[in-house]
């Protein structure tokens, strides 16, 4: 008996078994022509199930967009498998999440879609000639100080609201479709400037960059790996982080911690807060920011009205 207790309390054993179950968040995308999305999906699904991967993956003729979590010990196996799936994927950049302490998905969902990012535009326009220009973290910091450079945040306003690069511009829109339209209007004012586009992992600004490039703006740059790529590069190379606040993520964590700075306010009392909540009244489901004192007062409801509707439905 005491042998077993010694075994269990052995620190090395606990650390090792902890490492054994450690999961990391990842994301990757690539725009490339997939001839048979269903065949591609089946191959991917078989392997991802074997590797016990959870996540949300979209496949279409225009490419793949994947977010998920995986046991750390299987990460290299996954990377190898992806690189073997198609020659176009063999040097793919896989972003590792910034905040890796918690699980992000509860199951694996792979869907075939018309587009991997819906843009409201005609098919695959962005596959036209587009010379990608990526900025790495050091260059990003340098460009942030330059007067002839404009940073555009290519995410939805609710993402921008809790975290962004200082002085970056949001188009204050809530869908990528609307954002592309606004971007085209906005950049008219910045014809002679260099334009840097960024989003969470790079997938949205790649489309946007290609769009404005084809409209005649040739001084367009993207941040390599998006916000996640930038933060990881800064952390790995001791480069000061110039992105402030939290990084919004589309899984149940809703945010990744980057800096203490709170850029947004509670929707209910206007105190500073950057905690997003989905209203508990499922018919409302509003995504809103709630501070700690309002969460005591209203629980996870956006209003007294929703609180009452929910509780009446239980009667
Ligand atoms: Zn509040
Ligand atoms: Zn509500």
mmCIF file of C-alpha atoms and ligand atoms in Angstrom:
data_model
loop_
_atom_site.group_PDB
_atom_site.id
_atom_site.type_symbol
_atom_site.label_atom_id
_atom_site.label_comp_id
_atom_site.label_asym_id
_atom_site.label_seq_id
_atom_site.Cartn_x
_atom_site.Cartn_y
_atom_site.Cartn_z
ATOM 1 C CA UNK A 1 0.000 0.000 0.000
ATOM 2 C CA UNK A 2 2.669 2.505 1.054
ATOM 3 C CA UNK A 3 4.479 1.565 -2.141
ATOM 4 C CA UNK A 4 1.504 2.676 -4.170
ATOM 5 C CA UNK A 5 1.213 5.939 -2.221
ATOM 6 C CA UNK A 6 4.917 6.619 -2.741
ATOM 7 C CA UNK A 7 4.449 5.907 -6.401
ATOM 8 C CA UNK A 8 1.515 8.291 -6.719
ATOM 9 C CA UNK A 9 3.147 11.079 -4.745
ATOM 10 C CA UNK A 10 6.384 10.732 -6.661
ATOM 11 C CA UNK A 11 6.735 14.211 -8.193
ATOM 12 C CA UNK A 12 8.504 12.962 -11.286
ATOM 13 C CA UNK A 13 5.672 10.569 -11.993
ATOM 14 C CA UNK A 14 3.048 13.291 -11.588
ATOM 15 C CA UNK A 15 4.959 15.668 -13.855
ATOM 16 C CA UNK A 16 5.419 13.012 -16.491
ATOM 17 C CA UNK A 17 1.807 11.926 -16.489
ATOM 18 C CA UNK A 18 0.751 15.584 -16.613
ATOM 19 C CA UNK A 19 2.933 16.108 -19.668
ATOM 20 C CA UNK A 20 1.435 12.999 -21.213
ATOM 21 C CA UNK A 21 -2.005 14.647 -21.272
ATOM 22 C CA UNK A 22 -0.914 18.176 -22.093
ATOM 23 C CA UNK A 23 -2.856 19.590 -25.031
ATOM 24 C CA UNK A 24 -1.896 22.533 -27.193
ATOM 25 C CA UNK A 25 -4.043 24.777 -29.362
ATOM 26 C CA UNK A 26 -3.132 25.144 -32.992
ATOM 27 C CA UNK A 27 -4.413 26.820 -36.145
ATOM 28 C CA UNK A 28 -3.409 26.789 -39.781
ATOM 29 C CA UNK A 29 -4.793 27.662 -43.193
ATOM 30 C CA UNK A 30 -3.788 27.549 -46.796
ATOM 31 C CA UNK A 31 -5.428 28.798 -49.945
ATOM 32 C CA UNK A 32 -4.847 26.223 -52.670
ATOM 33 C CA UNK A 33 -7.057 24.410 -55.125
ATOM 34 C CA UNK A 34 -8.575 21.238 -53.694
ATOM 35 C CA UNK A 35 -9.999 19.217 -56.535
ATOM 36 C CA UNK A 36 -12.077 16.806 -54.447
ATOM 37 C CA UNK A 37 -12.959 18.315 -51.057
ATOM 38 C CA UNK A 38 -14.816 15.182 -49.915
ATOM 39 C CA UNK A 39 -11.866 12.895 -50.578
ATOM 40 C CA UNK A 40 -9.577 15.365 -48.838
ATOM 41 C CA UNK A 41 -11.964 15.561 -45.881
ATOM 42 C CA UNK A 42 -12.120 11.780 -45.488
ATOM 43 C CA UNK A 43 -8.352 11.419 -45.396
ATOM 44 C CA UNK A 44 -7.997 14.238 -42.907
ATOM 45 C CA UNK A 45 -10.811 12.981 -40.698
ATOM 46 C CA UNK A 46 -9.379 9.483 -40.463
ATOM 47 C CA UNK A 47 -6.004 10.718 -39.330
ATOM 48 C CA UNK A 48 -7.281 13.476 -37.027
ATOM 49 C CA UNK A 49 -9.550 10.983 -35.253
ATOM 50 C CA UNK A 50 -6.623 8.624 -34.796
ATOM 51 C CA UNK A 51 -4.575 11.433 -33.276
ATOM 52 C CA UNK A 52 -7.437 12.377 -30.954
ATOM 53 C CA UNK A 53 -7.650 15.925 -32.320
ATOM 54 C CA UNK A 54 -10.578 18.202 -31.458
ATOM 55 C CA UNK A 55 -11.450 21.278 -33.440
ATOM 56 C CA UNK A 56 -13.280 23.050 -36.222
ATOM 57 C CA UNK A 57 -12.053 22.580 -39.768
ATOM 58 C CA UNK A 58 -13.389 24.001 -43.033
ATOM 59 C CA UNK A 59 -12.491 22.598 -46.422
ATOM 60 C CA UNK A 60 -13.480 23.966 -49.822
ATOM 61 C CA UNK A 61 -12.175 24.215 -53.363
ATOM 62 C CA UNK A 62 -10.267 27.286 -52.202
ATOM 63 C CA UNK A 63 -8.314 25.553 -49.425
ATOM 64 C CA UNK A 64 -8.332 24.622 -45.751
ATOM 65 C CA UNK A 65 -8.908 26.556 -42.530
ATOM 66 C CA UNK A 66 -8.284 24.659 -39.274
ATOM 67 C CA UNK A 67 -8.362 25.385 -35.564
ATOM 68 C CA UNK A 68 -8.105 22.793 -32.869
ATOM 69 C CA UNK A 69 -6.317 21.226 -29.952
ATOM 70 C CA UNK A 70 -4.117 18.158 -29.805
ATOM 71 C CA UNK A 71 -2.055 16.206 -27.287
ATOM 72 C CA UNK A 72 1.375 17.816 -27.374
ATOM 73 C CA UNK A 73 3.056 14.468 -27.944
ATOM 74 C CA UNK A 74 1.126 14.012 -31.225
ATOM 75 C CA UNK A 75 1.830 17.472 -32.625
ATOM 76 C CA UNK A 76 4.776 16.470 -34.845
ATOM 77 C CA UNK A 77 2.838 13.481 -36.164
ATOM 78 C CA UNK A 78 0.026 15.813 -37.212
ATOM 79 C CA UNK A 79 2.470 18.206 -38.857
ATOM 80 C CA UNK A 80 4.039 15.374 -40.799
ATOM 81 C CA UNK A 81 0.651 14.027 -41.875
ATOM 82 C CA UNK A 82 -0.510 17.442 -43.136
ATOM 83 C CA UNK A 83 2.697 17.948 -45.095
ATOM 84 C CA UNK A 84 2.078 14.616 -46.838
ATOM 85 C CA UNK A 85 -1.532 15.359 -47.763
ATOM 86 C CA UNK A 86 -0.708 17.614 -50.699
ATOM 87 C CA UNK A 87 2.550 19.039 -52.091
ATOM 88 C CA UNK A 88 1.090 22.534 -51.518
ATOM 89 C CA UNK A 89 0.982 21.861 -47.787
ATOM 90 C CA UNK A 90 4.486 20.709 -47.266
ATOM 91 C CA UNK A 91 5.940 23.869 -45.718
ATOM 92 C CA UNK A 92 2.764 25.016 -44.007
ATOM 93 C CA UNK A 93 3.018 27.358 -41.042
ATOM 94 C CA UNK A 94 1.080 26.021 -38.033
ATOM 95 C CA UNK A 95 0.372 28.647 -35.393
ATOM 96 C CA UNK A 96 0.542 27.481 -31.781
ATOM 97 C CA UNK A 97 -1.977 29.208 -29.483
ATOM 98 C CA UNK A 98 -0.740 31.911 -27.148
ATOM 99 C CA UNK A 99 -2.606 30.709 -24.096
ATOM 100 C CA UNK A 100 -2.142 26.981 -24.006
ATOM 101 C CA UNK A 101 -3.340 26.046 -20.598
ATOM 102 C CA UNK A 102 -6.902 25.117 -21.437
ATOM 103 C CA UNK A 103 -8.840 22.962 -23.873
ATOM 104 C CA UNK A 104 -10.495 24.856 -26.680
ATOM 105 C CA UNK A 105 -12.854 22.366 -28.413
ATOM 106 C CA UNK A 106 -15.005 19.493 -27.212
ATOM 107 C CA UNK A 107 -15.155 17.481 -30.461
ATOM 108 C CA UNK A 108 -13.888 17.322 -34.021
ATOM 109 C CA UNK A 109 -16.045 18.936 -36.703
ATOM 110 C CA UNK A 110 -14.897 18.936 -40.323
ATOM 111 C CA UNK A 111 -17.183 20.694 -42.773
ATOM 112 C CA UNK A 112 -17.130 21.141 -46.504
ATOM 113 C CA UNK A 113 -17.954 24.738 -47.343
ATOM 114 C CA UNK A 114 -18.318 26.883 -50.421
ATOM 115 C CA UNK A 115 -15.465 29.053 -49.160
ATOM 116 C CA UNK A 116 -13.145 28.724 -46.172
ATOM 117 C CA UNK A 117 -13.764 32.400 -45.358
ATOM 118 C CA UNK A 118 -17.013 33.763 -46.721
ATOM 119 C CA UNK A 119 -16.318 37.044 -48.453
ATOM 120 C CA UNK A 120 -19.367 37.678 -50.655
ATOM 121 C CA UNK A 121 -17.089 37.888 -53.686
ATOM 122 C CA UNK A 122 -16.884 35.980 -56.922
ATOM 123 C CA UNK A 123 -14.918 32.748 -56.890
ATOM 124 C CA UNK A 124 -11.232 32.717 -56.088
ATOM 125 C CA UNK A 125 -10.496 36.247 -57.234
ATOM 126 C CA UNK A 126 -7.537 36.303 -54.892
ATOM 127 C CA UNK A 127 -5.717 33.600 -56.777
ATOM 128 C CA UNK A 128 -4.851 36.279 -59.344
ATOM 129 C CA UNK A 129 -1.331 37.632 -59.319
ATOM 130 C CA UNK A 130 -0.578 38.784 -55.816
ATOM 131 C CA UNK A 131 2.918 39.198 -54.476
ATOM 132 C CA UNK A 132 2.734 38.533 -50.751
ATOM 133 C CA UNK A 133 4.833 40.730 -48.510
ATOM 134 C CA UNK A 134 5.072 39.504 -44.943
ATOM 135 C CA UNK A 135 6.298 41.494 -41.962
ATOM 136 C CA UNK A 136 7.949 39.717 -39.032
ATOM 137 C CA UNK A 137 7.675 40.948 -35.443
ATOM 138 C CA UNK A 138 10.719 43.245 -35.463
ATOM 139 C CA UNK A 139 9.592 44.889 -38.696
ATOM 140 C CA UNK A 140 6.043 45.227 -37.353
ATOM 141 C CA UNK A 141 7.347 47.251 -34.395
ATOM 142 C CA UNK A 142 9.416 49.404 -36.738
ATOM 143 C CA UNK A 143 6.470 49.998 -39.078
ATOM 144 C CA UNK A 144 4.199 50.916 -36.142
ATOM 145 C CA UNK A 145 6.410 53.972 -35.565
ATOM 146 C CA UNK A 146 6.431 55.138 -39.193
ATOM 147 C CA UNK A 147 4.164 57.961 -40.290
ATOM 148 C CA UNK A 148 3.702 56.719 -43.827
ATOM 149 C CA UNK A 149 2.267 53.371 -42.690
ATOM 150 C CA UNK A 150 -1.361 52.578 -41.831
ATOM 151 C CA UNK A 151 -2.348 49.443 -39.913
ATOM 152 C CA UNK A 152 -5.772 47.988 -40.724
ATOM 153 C CA UNK A 153 -7.351 45.472 -38.370
ATOM 154 C CA UNK A 154 -9.146 42.971 -40.603
ATOM 155 C CA UNK A 155 -11.169 41.380 -37.797
ATOM 156 C CA UNK A 156 -14.715 42.073 -36.671
ATOM 157 C CA UNK A 157 -15.247 45.044 -34.398
ATOM 158 C CA UNK A 158 -15.949 42.856 -31.335
ATOM 159 C CA UNK A 159 -12.503 41.291 -31.770
ATOM 160 C CA UNK A 160 -10.791 44.665 -32.187
ATOM 161 C CA UNK A 161 -12.652 46.030 -29.184
ATOM 162 C CA UNK A 162 -10.750 43.974 -26.573
ATOM 163 C CA UNK A 163 -7.300 44.035 -28.175
ATOM 164 C CA UNK A 164 -5.384 45.608 -31.058
ATOM 165 C CA UNK A 165 -2.235 47.375 -32.165
ATOM 166 C CA UNK A 166 -2.134 50.996 -31.032
ATOM 167 C CA UNK A 167 -3.376 53.389 -33.723
ATOM 168 C CA UNK A 168 -4.625 50.571 -35.932
ATOM 169 C CA UNK A 169 -7.857 51.252 -37.774
ATOM 170 C CA UNK A 170 -11.002 49.172 -37.425
ATOM 171 C CA UNK A 171 -13.718 49.318 -40.078
ATOM 172 C CA UNK A 172 -16.305 48.907 -37.287
ATOM 173 C CA UNK A 173 -18.082 46.092 -39.100
ATOM 174 C CA UNK A 174 -19.323 42.724 -37.888
ATOM 175 C CA UNK A 175 -18.791 40.449 -40.882
ATOM 176 C CA UNK A 176 -15.863 39.913 -43.190
ATOM 177 C CA UNK A 177 -18.058 40.695 -46.211
ATOM 178 C CA UNK A 178 -18.885 44.168 -44.894
ATOM 179 C CA UNK A 179 -15.320 44.668 -43.875
ATOM 180 C CA UNK A 180 -13.993 44.123 -47.385
ATOM 181 C CA UNK A 181 -16.482 46.684 -48.689
ATOM 182 C CA UNK A 182 -15.482 49.255 -46.047
ATOM 183 C CA UNK A 183 -11.803 48.592 -46.566
ATOM 184 C CA UNK A 184 -12.129 49.559 -50.207
ATOM 185 C CA UNK A 185 -13.736 52.864 -49.172
ATOM 186 C CA UNK A 186 -11.235 53.561 -46.399
ATOM 187 C CA UNK A 187 -8.085 53.004 -48.394
ATOM 188 C CA UNK A 188 -9.032 55.722 -50.849
ATOM 189 C CA UNK A 189 -7.858 58.114 -48.132
ATOM 190 C CA UNK A 190 -4.497 56.408 -47.813
ATOM 191 C CA UNK A 191 -3.417 56.035 -51.412
ATOM 192 C CA UNK A 192 0.170 57.113 -50.820
ATOM 193 C CA UNK A 193 0.729 55.187 -47.616
ATOM 194 C CA UNK A 194 2.028 51.710 -47.000
ATOM 195 C CA UNK A 195 -0.811 49.506 -45.807
ATOM 196 C CA UNK A 196 -0.364 46.730 -43.245
ATOM 197 C CA UNK A 197 -3.263 44.322 -42.806
ATOM 198 C CA UNK A 198 -3.566 41.938 -39.892
ATOM 199 C CA UNK A 199 -6.029 39.466 -38.400
ATOM 200 C CA UNK A 200 -5.845 36.631 -35.868
ATOM 201 C CA UNK A 201 -3.860 34.097 -37.873
ATOM 202 C CA UNK A 202 -3.546 35.635 -41.326
ATOM 203 C CA UNK A 203 -6.368 33.968 -43.263
ATOM 204 C CA UNK A 204 -8.604 37.024 -43.569
ATOM 205 C CA UNK A 205 -5.935 39.613 -44.325
ATOM 206 C CA UNK A 206 -4.500 37.375 -47.014
ATOM 207 C CA UNK A 207 -7.766 37.646 -48.921
ATOM 208 C CA UNK A 208 -8.110 41.347 -48.181
ATOM 209 C CA UNK A 209 -4.504 42.087 -49.173
ATOM 210 C CA UNK A 210 -4.947 40.288 -52.457
ATOM 211 C CA UNK A 211 -8.173 42.191 -53.116
ATOM 212 C CA UNK A 212 -6.691 45.641 -52.665
ATOM 213 C CA UNK A 213 -3.494 44.596 -54.457
ATOM 214 C CA UNK A 214 -5.606 43.761 -57.472
ATOM 215 C CA UNK A 215 -7.304 47.156 -57.173
ATOM 216 C CA UNK A 216 -3.938 48.781 -57.737
ATOM 217 C CA UNK A 217 -2.499 49.183 -54.228
ATOM 218 C CA UNK A 218 0.915 47.608 -54.456
ATOM 219 C CA UNK A 219 2.358 48.684 -51.091
ATOM 220 C CA UNK A 220 0.393 46.107 -49.106
ATOM 221 C CA UNK A 221 1.870 44.055 -46.269
ATOM 222 C CA UNK A 222 0.631 41.237 -44.029
ATOM 223 C CA UNK A 223 1.887 40.199 -40.593
ATOM 224 C CA UNK A 224 3.398 36.724 -40.759
ATOM 225 C CA UNK A 225 1.130 34.346 -38.820
ATOM 226 C CA UNK A 226 -1.193 37.246 -37.899
ATOM 227 C CA UNK A 227 -1.483 38.344 -34.268
ATOM 228 C CA UNK A 228 -0.656 34.842 -33.005
ATOM 229 C CA UNK A 229 2.461 34.620 -35.162
ATOM 230 C CA UNK A 230 3.548 38.096 -34.040
ATOM 231 C CA UNK A 231 3.081 37.398 -30.314
ATOM 232 C CA UNK A 232 4.920 34.073 -30.486
ATOM 233 C CA UNK A 233 7.813 35.651 -32.395
ATOM 234 C CA UNK A 234 8.027 38.459 -29.826
ATOM 235 C CA UNK A 235 8.009 36.015 -26.923
ATOM 236 C CA UNK A 236 10.595 33.699 -28.465
ATOM 237 C CA UNK A 237 12.976 36.526 -29.366
ATOM 238 C CA UNK A 238 12.485 38.996 -26.488
ATOM 239 C CA UNK A 239 10.926 41.612 -28.738
ATOM 240 C CA UNK A 240 8.616 44.104 -26.972
ATOM 241 C CA UNK A 241 4.937 43.320 -27.627
ATOM 242 C CA UNK A 242 3.045 46.247 -29.145
ATOM 243 C CA UNK A 243 -0.317 44.504 -29.336
ATOM 244 C CA UNK A 244 -2.390 45.537 -26.336
ATOM 245 C CA UNK A 245 -5.302 43.857 -24.575
ATOM 246 C CA UNK A 246 -6.625 40.368 -25.291
ATOM 247 C CA UNK A 247 -6.741 38.281 -28.427
ATOM 248 C CA UNK A 248 -10.305 37.227 -29.277
ATOM 249 C CA UNK A 249 -10.614 33.529 -30.229
ATOM 250 C CA UNK A 250 -13.520 31.625 -31.755
ATOM 251 C CA UNK A 251 -13.685 28.736 -29.313
ATOM 252 C CA UNK A 252 -15.118 28.501 -25.848
ATOM 253 C CA UNK A 253 -12.190 30.335 -24.283
ATOM 254 C CA UNK A 254 -13.271 33.518 -26.177
ATOM 255 C CA UNK A 255 -9.951 35.261 -25.455
ATOM 256 C CA UNK A 256 -6.246 34.766 -25.039
ATOM 257 C CA UNK A 257 -4.382 36.870 -22.516
ATOM 258 C CA UNK A 258 -1.713 39.125 -24.002
ATOM 259 C CA UNK A 259 -1.405 42.188 -21.799
ATOM 260 C CA UNK A 260 -2.928 43.642 -18.644
ATOM 261 C CA UNK A 261 -4.286 46.630 -20.530
ATOM 262 C CA UNK A 262 -8.077 46.732 -20.680
ATOM 263 C CA UNK A 263 -9.266 48.566 -23.788
ATOM 264 C CA UNK A 264 -13.023 48.043 -23.536
ATOM 265 C CA UNK A 265 -15.956 48.724 -21.236
ATOM 266 C CA UNK A 266 -18.768 46.728 -19.668
ATOM 267 C CA UNK A 267 -21.918 46.953 -21.805
ATOM 268 C CA UNK A 268 -24.050 47.303 -18.683
ATOM 269 C CA UNK A 269 -22.292 49.860 -16.435
ATOM 270 C CA UNK A 270 -19.459 51.191 -18.631
ATOM 271 C CA UNK A 271 -16.747 50.190 -16.133
ATOM 272 C CA UNK A 272 -13.555 48.884 -17.689
ATOM 273 C CA UNK A 273 -13.781 45.200 -18.575
ATOM 274 C CA UNK A 274 -12.859 42.833 -21.388
ATOM 275 C CA UNK A 275 -14.742 39.673 -20.429
ATOM 276 C CA UNK A 276 -17.079 38.501 -23.149
ATOM 277 C CA UNK A 277 -20.216 36.566 -22.222
ATOM 278 C CA UNK A 278 -22.948 35.034 -24.365
ATOM 279 C CA UNK A 279 -26.367 35.946 -22.926
ATOM 280 C CA UNK A 280 -27.781 32.892 -21.126
ATOM 281 C CA UNK A 281 -31.174 33.432 -22.747
ATOM 282 C CA UNK A 282 -30.579 31.195 -25.736
ATOM 283 C CA UNK A 283 -33.063 33.140 -27.876
ATOM 284 C CA UNK A 284 -30.977 36.275 -27.336
ATOM 285 C CA UNK A 285 -27.455 34.777 -27.166
ATOM 286 C CA UNK A 286 -25.969 38.283 -27.472
ATOM 287 C CA UNK A 287 -22.186 38.456 -27.229
ATOM 288 C CA UNK A 288 -21.433 41.284 -24.855
ATOM 289 C CA UNK A 289 -18.877 42.504 -22.324
ATOM 290 C CA UNK A 290 -19.742 42.182 -18.651
ATOM 291 C CA UNK A 291 -17.703 43.319 -15.631
ATOM 292 C CA UNK A 292 -17.422 41.308 -12.417
ATOM 293 C CA UNK A 293 -19.906 43.434 -10.466
ATOM 294 C CA UNK A 294 -22.513 43.242 -13.249
ATOM 295 C CA UNK A 295 -22.027 39.496 -13.499
ATOM 296 C CA UNK A 296 -23.011 39.326 -9.810
ATOM 297 C CA UNK A 297 -26.036 41.493 -10.453
ATOM 298 C CA UNK A 298 -27.275 40.127 -13.788
ATOM 299 C CA UNK A 299 -25.493 36.704 -13.827
ATOM 300 C CA UNK A 300 -24.735 35.912 -17.463
ATOM 301 C CA UNK A 301 -27.720 37.792 -18.862
ATOM 302 C CA UNK A 302 -27.515 40.901 -21.025
ATOM 303 C CA UNK A 303 -30.552 42.503 -19.386
ATOM 304 C CA UNK A 304 -33.207 42.087 -16.719
ATOM 305 C CA UNK A 305 -35.609 41.262 -19.521
ATOM 306 C CA UNK A 306 -33.535 38.260 -20.652
ATOM 307 C CA UNK A 307 -33.109 37.176 -17.034
ATOM 308 C CA UNK A 308 -36.914 37.090 -16.602
ATOM 309 C CA UNK A 309 -37.609 35.400 -19.949
ATOM 310 C CA UNK A 310 -35.155 32.645 -19.051
ATOM 311 C CA UNK A 311 -36.547 32.046 -15.581
ATOM 312 C CA UNK A 312 -40.148 32.127 -16.734
ATOM 313 C CA UNK A 313 -39.334 29.462 -19.306
ATOM 314 C CA UNK A 314 -38.198 27.193 -16.448
ATOM 315 C CA UNK A 315 -41.552 27.407 -14.663
HETATM 316 ZN ZN1 LIG B 1 -20.574 46.368 -15.405
HETATM 317 ZN ZN1 LIG B 2 -30.036 38.764 -23.753
#
